[in-house]
PDB file of C-alpha atoms in Angstrom:
ATOM      1  CA  MET A   1    -212.285 194.329 -19.110  1.00  0.00           C
ATOM      2  CA  LEU A   2    -210.539 195.667 -16.421  1.00  0.00           C
ATOM      3  CA  ALA A   3    -209.195 192.078 -15.400  1.00  0.00           C
ATOM      4  CA  THR A   4    -207.850 191.807 -19.312  1.00  0.00           C
ATOM      5  CA  ASP A   5    -206.302 194.639 -18.861  1.00  0.00           C
ATOM      6  CA  HIS A   6    -204.537 194.433 -15.563  1.00  0.00           C
ATOM      7  CA  ARG A   7    -203.232 191.074 -17.091  1.00  0.00           C
ATOM      8  CA  ILE A   8    -201.935 193.087 -20.272  1.00  0.00           C
ATOM      9  CA  PHE A   9    -199.807 195.287 -17.937  1.00  0.00           C
ATOM     10  CA  GLN A  10    -198.447 192.571 -16.145  1.00  0.00           C
ATOM     11  CA  ILE A  11    -197.619 190.954 -18.967  1.00  0.00           C
ATOM     12  CA  LEU A  12    -195.966 194.048 -20.795  1.00  0.00           C
ATOM     13  CA  GLY A  13    -194.413 194.717 -17.160  1.00  0.00           C
ATOM     14  CA  SER A  14    -192.624 191.094 -17.515  1.00  0.00           C
ATOM     15  CA  LEU A  15    -191.097 192.002 -21.206  1.00  0.00           C
ATOM     16  CA  LEU A  16    -189.712 195.193 -19.758  1.00  0.00           C
ATOM     17  CA  LEU A  17    -187.906 193.828 -16.984  1.00  0.00           C
ATOM     18  CA  LEU A  18    -186.908 191.116 -19.100  1.00  0.00           C
ATOM     19  CA  PHE A  19    -185.549 194.360 -21.930  1.00  0.00           C
ATOM     20  CA  MET A  20    -183.500 195.653 -18.273  1.00  0.00           C
ATOM     21  CA  MET A  21    -182.143 192.371 -17.465  1.00  0.00           C
ATOM     22  CA  THR A  22    -181.178 192.264 -20.566  1.00  0.00           C
ATOM     23  CA  PHE A  23    -179.563 195.725 -21.104  1.00  0.00           C
ATOM     24  CA  VAL A  24    -177.457 195.532 -17.861  1.00  0.00           C
ATOM     25  CA  ASP A  25    -176.134 192.346 -18.728  1.00  0.00           C
ATOM     26  CA  VAL A  26    -174.904 193.594 -22.133  1.00  0.00           C
ATOM     27  CA  ALA A  27    -173.717 196.855 -20.191  1.00  0.00           C
ATOM     28  CA  ALA A  28    -171.976 194.683 -17.808  1.00  0.00           C
ATOM     29  CA  GLN A  29    -170.299 193.034 -20.547  1.00  0.00           C
ATOM     30  CA  THR A  30    -168.511 195.961 -22.177  1.00  0.00           C
ATOM     31  CA  THR A  31    -167.203 197.099 -18.876  1.00  0.00           C
ATOM     32  CA  PRO A  32    -163.921 195.259 -18.342  1.00  0.00           C
ATOM     33  CA  SER A  33    -163.536 193.544 -14.823  1.00  0.00           C
ATOM     34  CA  ALA A  34    -161.340 194.883 -11.910  1.00  0.00           C
ATOM     35  CA  THR A  35    -159.841 191.066 -11.774  1.00  0.00           C
ATOM     36  CA  ALA A  36    -159.291 190.690 -15.488  1.00  0.00           C
ATOM     37  CA  ALA A  37    -155.862 189.772 -16.238  1.00  0.00           C
ATOM     38  CA  SER A  38    -153.220 191.643 -19.110  1.00  0.00           C
ATOM     39  CA  ASP A  39    -154.869 191.353 -22.699  1.00  0.00           C
ATOM     40  CA  THR A  40    -153.933 188.402 -24.084  1.00  0.00           C
ATOM     41  CA  PHE A  41    -155.628 188.649 -27.602  1.00  0.00           C
ATOM     42  CA  VAL A  42    -157.019 185.123 -26.480  1.00  0.00           C
ATOM     43  CA  THR A  43    -160.481 186.133 -24.931  1.00  0.00           C
ATOM     44  CA  VAL A  44    -163.266 187.601 -26.624  1.00  0.00           C
ATOM     45  CA  ILE A  45    -165.869 187.806 -24.036  1.00  0.00           C
ATOM     46  CA  GLN A  46    -165.648 190.583 -21.542  1.00  0.00           C
ATOM     47  CA  ARG A  47    -165.829 188.658 -17.694  1.00  0.00           C
ATOM     48  CA  ARG A  48    -169.025 189.697 -15.419  1.00  0.00           C
ATOM     49  CA  ALA A  49    -168.540 189.353 -12.027  1.00  0.00           C
ATOM     50  CA  GLN A  50    -169.668 186.216 -10.342  1.00  0.00           C
ATOM     51  CA  GLU A  51    -172.189 187.961  -8.155  1.00  0.00           C
ATOM     52  CA  GLU A  52    -173.850 188.889 -11.705  1.00  0.00           C
ATOM     53  CA  ILE A  53    -174.162 185.524 -13.032  1.00  0.00           C
ATOM     54  CA  LYS A  54    -175.685 184.482  -9.462  1.00  0.00           C
ATOM     55  CA  ALA A  55    -177.869 187.179  -9.842  1.00  0.00           C
ATOM     56  CA  ASP A  56    -178.881 186.019 -13.314  1.00  0.00           C
ATOM     57  CA  LEU A  57    -179.225 182.722 -12.378  1.00  0.00           C
ATOM     58  CA  ALA A  58    -181.475 183.674  -9.346  1.00  0.00           C
ATOM     59  CA  TYR A  59    -183.684 185.302 -11.776  1.00  0.00           C
ATOM     60  CA  VAL A  60    -184.200 182.897 -13.880  1.00  0.00           C
ATOM     61  CA  ALA A  61    -185.037 180.304 -10.772  1.00  0.00           C
ATOM     62  CA  ALA A  62    -187.595 182.884  -9.917  1.00  0.00           C
ATOM     63  CA  LEU A  63    -188.812 183.004 -13.615  1.00  0.00           C
ATOM     64  CA  ARG A  64    -189.170 179.440 -13.802  1.00  0.00           C
ATOM     65  CA  SER A  65    -190.999 178.967 -10.872  1.00  0.00           C
ATOM     66  CA  GLY A  66    -193.563 181.381 -11.280  1.00  0.00           C
ATOM     67  CA  ALA A  67    -193.915 180.022 -15.196  1.00  0.00           C
ATOM     68  CA  GLN A  68    -194.469 176.528 -14.147  1.00  0.00           C
ATOM     69  CA  ALA A  69    -197.279 177.481 -11.524  1.00  0.00           C
ATOM     70  CA  ARG A  70    -198.946 179.877 -14.171  1.00  0.00           C
ATOM     71  CA  LYS A  71    -198.401 176.726 -16.759  1.00  0.00           C
ATOM     72  CA  GLU A  72    -199.897 174.564 -14.508  1.00  0.00           C
ATOM     73  CA  ARG A  73    -203.265 176.999 -13.611  1.00  0.00           C
ATOM     74  CA  MET A  74    -203.729 177.722 -17.156  1.00  0.00           C
ATOM     75  CA  LYS A  75    -203.846 173.748 -17.936  1.00  0.00           C
ATOM     76  CA  GLU A  76    -206.139 172.990 -15.596  1.00  0.00           C
ATOM     77  CA  GLU A  77    -208.536 176.084 -16.123  1.00  0.00           C
ATOM     78  CA  VAL A  78    -208.457 174.723 -19.823  1.00  0.00           C
ATOM     79  CA  ARG A  79    -209.366 171.497 -18.264  1.00  0.00           C
ATOM     80  CA  VAL A  80    -212.445 172.888 -16.733  1.00  0.00           C
ATOM     81  CA  LEU A  81    -213.809 175.089 -19.663  1.00  0.00           C
ATOM     82  CA  ASP A  82    -213.534 172.175 -22.382  1.00  0.00           C
ATOM     83  CA  GLY A  83    -215.480 170.137 -19.271  1.00  0.00           C
ATOM     84  CA  ARG A  84    -218.174 173.145 -19.469  1.00  0.00           C
ATOM     85  CA  VAL A  85    -218.075 173.572 -23.309  1.00  0.00           C
ATOM     86  CA  ARG A  86    -218.729 169.653 -23.675  1.00  0.00           C
ATOM     87  CA  SER A  87    -221.612 170.036 -21.374  1.00  0.00           C
ATOM     88  CA  LEU A  88    -223.154 173.108 -23.248  1.00  0.00           C
ATOM     89  CA  GLU A  89    -223.007 171.336 -26.251  1.00  0.00           C
ATOM     90  CA  LYS A  90    -224.814 168.299 -25.126  1.00  0.00           C
ATOM     91  CA  GLU A  91    -227.537 170.294 -23.591  1.00  0.00           C
ATOM     92  CA  ILE A  92    -227.753 172.362 -27.244  1.00  0.00           C
ATOM     93  CA  GLU A  93    -228.658 169.097 -28.920  1.00  0.00           C
ATOM     94  CA  ALA A  94    -231.120 168.010 -26.346  1.00  0.00           C
ATOM     95  CA  ILE A  95    -232.687 171.261 -27.177  1.00  0.00           C
ATOM     96  CA  GLU A  96    -232.406 170.804 -30.549  1.00  0.00           C
ATOM     97  CA  GLY A  97    -234.174 167.485 -30.234  1.00  0.00           C
ATOM     98  CA  ARG A  98    -237.437 168.742 -28.363  1.00  0.00           C
ATOM     99  CA  LEU A  99    -237.601 171.205 -31.103  1.00  0.00           C
ATOM    100  CA  ASP A 100    -237.643 168.875 -33.573  1.00  0.00           C
ATOM    101  CA  THR A 101    -240.945 167.099 -31.779  1.00  0.00           C
ATOM    102  CA  LEU A 102    -242.533 170.876 -31.718  1.00  0.00           C
ATOM    103  CA  ASP A 103    -244.735 172.180 -33.924  1.00  0.00           C
ATOM    104  CA  SER A 104    -243.620 176.092 -34.385  1.00  0.00           C
ATOM    105  CA  ASP A 105    -247.280 176.938 -34.772  1.00  0.00           C
ATOM    106  CA  ARG A 106    -249.179 174.979 -32.196  1.00  0.00           C
ATOM    107  CA  ASP A 107    -246.162 174.636 -30.028  1.00  0.00           C
ATOM    108  CA  SER A 108    -245.349 178.203 -30.287  1.00  0.00           C
ATOM    109  CA  ALA A 109    -244.658 179.364 -26.938  1.00  0.00           C
ATOM    110  CA  ALA A 110    -242.731 176.333 -26.227  1.00  0.00           C
ATOM    111  CA  TYR A 111    -240.720 176.729 -29.455  1.00  0.00           C
ATOM    112  CA  ALA A 112    -240.061 180.447 -29.024  1.00  0.00           C
ATOM    113  CA  THR A 113    -238.830 179.133 -25.371  1.00  0.00           C
ATOM    114  CA  GLY A 114    -236.480 176.479 -26.721  1.00  0.00           C
ATOM    115  CA  LYS A 115    -235.200 178.930 -29.409  1.00  0.00           C
ATOM    116  CA  ASP A 116    -233.975 181.383 -27.069  1.00  0.00           C
ATOM    117  CA  ARG A 117    -232.446 179.058 -24.733  1.00  0.00           C
ATOM    118  CA  LYS A 118    -230.758 177.209 -27.498  1.00  0.00           C
ATOM    119  CA  ALA A 119    -229.301 181.271 -28.702  1.00  0.00           C
ATOM    120  CA  LEU A 120    -228.406 181.792 -25.063  1.00  0.00           C
ATOM    121  CA  LEU A 121    -226.388 178.482 -24.807  1.00  0.00           C
ATOM    122  CA  GLU A 122    -224.683 179.007 -28.231  1.00  0.00           C
ATOM    123  CA  LYS A 123    -223.410 182.502 -27.348  1.00  0.00           C
ATOM    124  CA  LEU A 124    -221.792 181.299 -23.922  1.00  0.00           C
ATOM    125  CA  LYS A 125    -220.295 178.401 -25.413  1.00  0.00           C
ATOM    126  CA  ASP A 126    -218.635 180.744 -28.072  1.00  0.00           C
ATOM    127  CA  LEU A 127    -217.517 182.737 -25.028  1.00  0.00           C
ATOM    128  CA  LEU A 128    -216.007 179.714 -23.155  1.00  0.00           C
ATOM    129  CA  GLU A 129    -214.099 178.675 -26.412  1.00  0.00           C
ATOM    130  CA  THR A 130    -212.849 181.580 -26.692  1.00  0.00           C
ATOM    131  CA  ARG A 131    -211.623 181.952 -23.518  1.00  0.00           C
ATOM    132  CA  THR A 132    -210.221 178.516 -23.954  1.00  0.00           C
ATOM    133  CA  GLU A 133    -207.933 179.670 -26.460  1.00  0.00           C
ATOM    134  CA  ALA A 134    -206.479 182.796 -24.538  1.00  0.00           C
ATOM    135  CA  ARG A 135    -206.218 179.676 -21.784  1.00  0.00           C
ATOM    136  CA  LYS A 136    -204.114 178.338 -23.974  1.00  0.00           C
ATOM    137  CA  ALA A 137    -202.260 180.789 -25.368  1.00  0.00           C
ATOM    138  CA  GLU A 138    -201.264 181.718 -21.838  1.00  0.00           C
ATOM    139  CA  THR A 139    -199.908 177.705 -21.246  1.00  0.00           C
ATOM    140  CA  GLU A 140    -197.818 178.259 -24.412  1.00  0.00           C
ATOM    141  CA  ALA A 141    -196.190 181.522 -23.433  1.00  0.00           C
ATOM    142  CA  ALA A 142    -195.411 179.985 -19.802  1.00  0.00           C
ATOM    143  CA  GLN A 143    -193.646 177.161 -21.783  1.00  0.00           C
ATOM    144  CA  ALA A 144    -191.954 179.311 -23.903  1.00  0.00           C
ATOM    145  CA  ALA A 145    -190.608 181.526 -20.596  1.00  0.00           C
ATOM    146  CA  LEU A 146    -189.722 177.703 -19.644  1.00  0.00           C
ATOM    147  CA  GLY A 147    -187.789 177.516 -22.898  1.00  0.00           C
ATOM    148  CA  PHE A 148    -186.106 180.978 -21.857  1.00  0.00           C
ATOM    149  CA  VAL A 149    -185.108 179.870 -18.579  1.00  0.00           C
ATOM    150  CA  GLU A 150    -183.632 176.331 -19.760  1.00  0.00           C
ATOM    151  CA  ALA A 151    -181.383 178.655 -22.490  1.00  0.00           C
ATOM    152  CA  ARG A 152    -180.229 181.356 -20.061  1.00  0.00           C
ATOM    153  CA  GLU A 153    -179.706 178.926 -17.439  1.00  0.00           C
ATOM    154  CA  ALA A 154    -177.320 176.944 -19.351  1.00  0.00           C
ATOM    155  CA  MET A 155    -175.653 180.082 -21.007  1.00  0.00           C
ATOM    156  CA  CYS A 156    -175.324 181.457 -17.114  1.00  0.00           C
ATOM    157  CA  ASN A 157    -173.812 177.987 -15.977  1.00  0.00           C
ATOM    158  CA  HIS A 158    -171.000 177.830 -18.662  1.00  0.00           C
ATOM    159  CA  GLU A 159    -170.150 181.345 -18.675  1.00  0.00           C
ATOM    160  CA  SER A 160    -169.513 180.605 -14.651  1.00  0.00           C
ATOM    161  CA  ALA A 161    -167.436 177.974 -15.622  1.00  0.00           C
ATOM    162  CA  LEU A 162    -165.469 180.098 -18.149  1.00  0.00           C
ATOM    163  CA  LEU A 163    -164.887 182.444 -15.464  1.00  0.00           C
ATOM    164  CA  ALA A 164    -162.987 179.491 -13.367  1.00  0.00           C
ATOM    165  CA  LYS A 165    -161.001 178.571 -16.514  1.00  0.00           C
ATOM    166  CA  LYS A 166    -159.808 182.358 -16.522  1.00  0.00           C
ATOM    167  CA  ALA A 167    -159.236 182.716 -13.191  1.00  0.00           C
ATOM    168  CA  GLU A 168    -157.552 179.759 -13.189  1.00  0.00           C
ATOM    169  CA  ARG A 169    -154.811 181.134 -16.593  1.00  0.00           C
ATOM    170  CA  ASP A 170    -154.288 183.959 -14.271  1.00  0.00           C
ATOM    171  CA  ALA A 171    -152.837 181.737 -11.620  1.00  0.00           C
ATOM    172  CA  ALA A 172    -150.749 180.341 -13.900  1.00  0.00           C
ATOM    173  CA  ALA A 173    -149.137 183.039 -15.366  1.00  0.00           C
ATOM    174  CA  LYS A 174    -148.237 184.039 -11.989  1.00  0.00           C
ATOM    175  CA  LYS A 175    -145.785 181.213 -11.846  1.00  0.00           C
ATOM    176  CA  SER A 176    -142.407 180.531 -13.065  1.00  0.00           C
ATOM    177  CA  GLY A 177    -142.491 178.921 -16.315  1.00  0.00           C
ATOM    178  CA  ALA A 178    -145.474 179.454 -17.380  1.00  0.00           C
ATOM    179  CA  SER A 179    -145.346 179.512 -21.012  1.00  0.00           C
ATOM    180  CA  ALA A 180    -145.615 175.769 -21.211  1.00  0.00           C
ATOM    181  CA  ALA A 181    -148.963 175.556 -19.175  1.00  0.00           C
ATOM    182  CA  LEU A 182    -150.622 178.686 -20.670  1.00  0.00           C
ATOM    183  CA  PRO A 183    -151.127 177.612 -24.372  1.00  0.00           C
ATOM    184  CA  PRO A 184    -153.670 174.501 -23.819  1.00  0.00           C
ATOM    185  CA  LEU A 185    -155.499 176.757 -21.259  1.00  0.00           C
ATOM    186  CA  ASP A 186    -155.640 179.714 -23.842  1.00  0.00           C
ATOM    187  CA  GLN A 187    -157.201 176.681 -26.267  1.00  0.00           C
ATOM    188  CA  ALA A 188    -159.766 175.473 -23.531  1.00  0.00           C
ATOM    189  CA  ILE A 189    -160.456 179.195 -22.729  1.00  0.00           C
ATOM    190  CA  LYS A 190    -161.231 179.663 -26.588  1.00  0.00           C
ATOM    191  CA  SER A 191    -163.363 176.885 -26.903  1.00  0.00           C
ATOM    192  CA  MET A 192    -165.288 177.400 -24.108  1.00  0.00           C
ATOM    193  CA  GLU A 193    -166.248 181.205 -25.495  1.00  0.00           C
ATOM    194  CA  THR A 194    -167.469 179.599 -28.858  1.00  0.00           C
ATOM    195  CA  GLU A 195    -169.309 177.147 -26.458  1.00  0.00           C
ATOM    196  CA  LEU A 196    -170.866 180.114 -24.679  1.00  0.00           C
ATOM    197  CA  ASN A 197    -171.273 182.254 -27.772  1.00  0.00           C
ATOM    198  CA  ALA A 198    -173.373 179.388 -29.426  1.00  0.00           C
ATOM    199  CA  ARG A 199    -175.726 179.226 -25.904  1.00  0.00           C
ATOM    200  CA  TRP A 200    -176.058 182.879 -26.260  1.00  0.00           C
ATOM    201  CA  GLU A 201    -177.286 182.822 -29.096  1.00  0.00           C
ATOM    202  CA  LYS A 202    -179.976 179.781 -28.126  1.00  0.00           C
ATOM    203  CA  ALA A 203    -180.933 182.019 -25.453  1.00  0.00           C
ATOM    204  CA  LEU A 204    -181.164 184.789 -27.516  1.00  0.00           C
ATOM    205  CA  SER A 205    -183.797 182.927 -29.865  1.00  0.00           C
ATOM    206  CA  ALA A 206    -185.995 181.147 -26.669  1.00  0.00           C
ATOM    207  CA  GLN A 207    -186.272 184.883 -25.581  1.00  0.00           C
ATOM    208  CA  ASP A 208    -187.598 185.840 -29.047  1.00  0.00           C
ATOM    209  CA  ASP A 209    -190.150 182.754 -28.905  1.00  0.00           C
ATOM    210  CA  TRP A 210    -190.886 183.341 -25.465  1.00  0.00           C
ATOM    211  CA  VAL A 211    -191.961 187.827 -26.501  1.00  0.00           C
ATOM    212  CA  SER A 212    -193.788 186.135 -29.565  1.00  0.00           C
ATOM    213  CA  ALA A 213    -195.678 183.909 -27.497  1.00  0.00           C
ATOM    214  CA  GLU A 214    -196.242 186.640 -25.389  1.00  0.00           C
ATOM    215  CA  LYS A 215    -197.513 188.916 -28.345  1.00  0.00           C
ATOM    216  CA  ASP A 216    -200.129 185.968 -29.184  1.00  0.00           C
ATOM    217  CA  LEU A 217    -201.407 185.968 -25.508  1.00  0.00           C
ATOM    218  CA  LEU A 218    -201.816 189.753 -25.890  1.00  0.00           C
ATOM    219  CA  ASP A 219    -203.666 189.419 -28.988  1.00  0.00           C
ATOM    220  CA  ALA A 220    -205.641 186.402 -27.664  1.00  0.00           C
ATOM    221  CA  LEU A 221    -206.891 188.393 -24.761  1.00  0.00           C
ATOM    222  CA  ARG A 222    -208.104 191.180 -26.765  1.00  0.00           C
ATOM    223  CA  LYS A 223    -210.219 188.956 -28.834  1.00  0.00           C
ATOM    224  CA  LEU A 224    -211.612 187.896 -25.314  1.00  0.00           C
ATOM    225  CA  ALA A 225    -212.372 191.226 -24.105  1.00  0.00           C
ATOM    226  CA  GLU A 226    -214.355 191.937 -27.203  1.00  0.00           C
ATOM    227  CA  ALA A 227    -215.957 188.463 -26.889  1.00  0.00           C
ATOM    228  CA  GLN A 228    -217.131 189.116 -23.627  1.00  0.00           C
ATOM    229  CA  ASP A 229    -218.278 192.710 -24.581  1.00  0.00           C
ATOM    230  CA  GLU A 230    -220.552 191.363 -27.210  1.00  0.00           C
ATOM    231  CA  TYR A 231    -221.784 188.311 -24.688  1.00  0.00           C
ATOM    232  CA  HIS A 232    -222.861 191.362 -22.116  1.00  0.00           C
ATOM    233  CA  ALA A 233    -224.584 193.540 -25.200  1.00  0.00           C
ATOM    234  CA  PRO A 234    -227.899 193.789 -25.019  1.00  0.00           C
TER     235      PRO A 234
END
């Protein structure tokens, strides 16, 4: 039960970190950059410092590494659990076969022992199946985290490219005869911002999927804790 509580706190901590990262991200986007050019009424999305974008990319890279390792661990545990459940099913089936050959009155002692053994194995099988579902839920949560990583990384990479394009416009605006060069750059920036908004929306949707998967995992862990308590109950 303590291990389950620790896992729940770990997950809640991860979600809090994600919330804090998003809050800092939004706060940064509402603060005008010191390098921002004069307002042209073309751009919509505020600039973030390249260092902030790099920090975002470093975060998702670390998240990818952790989520991938978590996914592989859980897949292996599910494989092992499935094998144990199949083994128990065969043992239960063998006991049922032996019970069919016994007379409950004439072979009362052997019959009672077999019935007790079967009940114990069925109880263990139910617990392992519940544990398997919890590990599958954790696998799905890790996969959802990887989906978020992919979407957020695509957003940050595009945001970095957009930042470079805005810097290009800033440089072009300082040159003589800039009036001819600026409209194509403004159009490119507008198009890139539209694409960034689309990627941002996709990242938010992936984040929602991740949070939902983590909530499903919490439910599965609670069920596992209840099943373990029931298994150990006299």
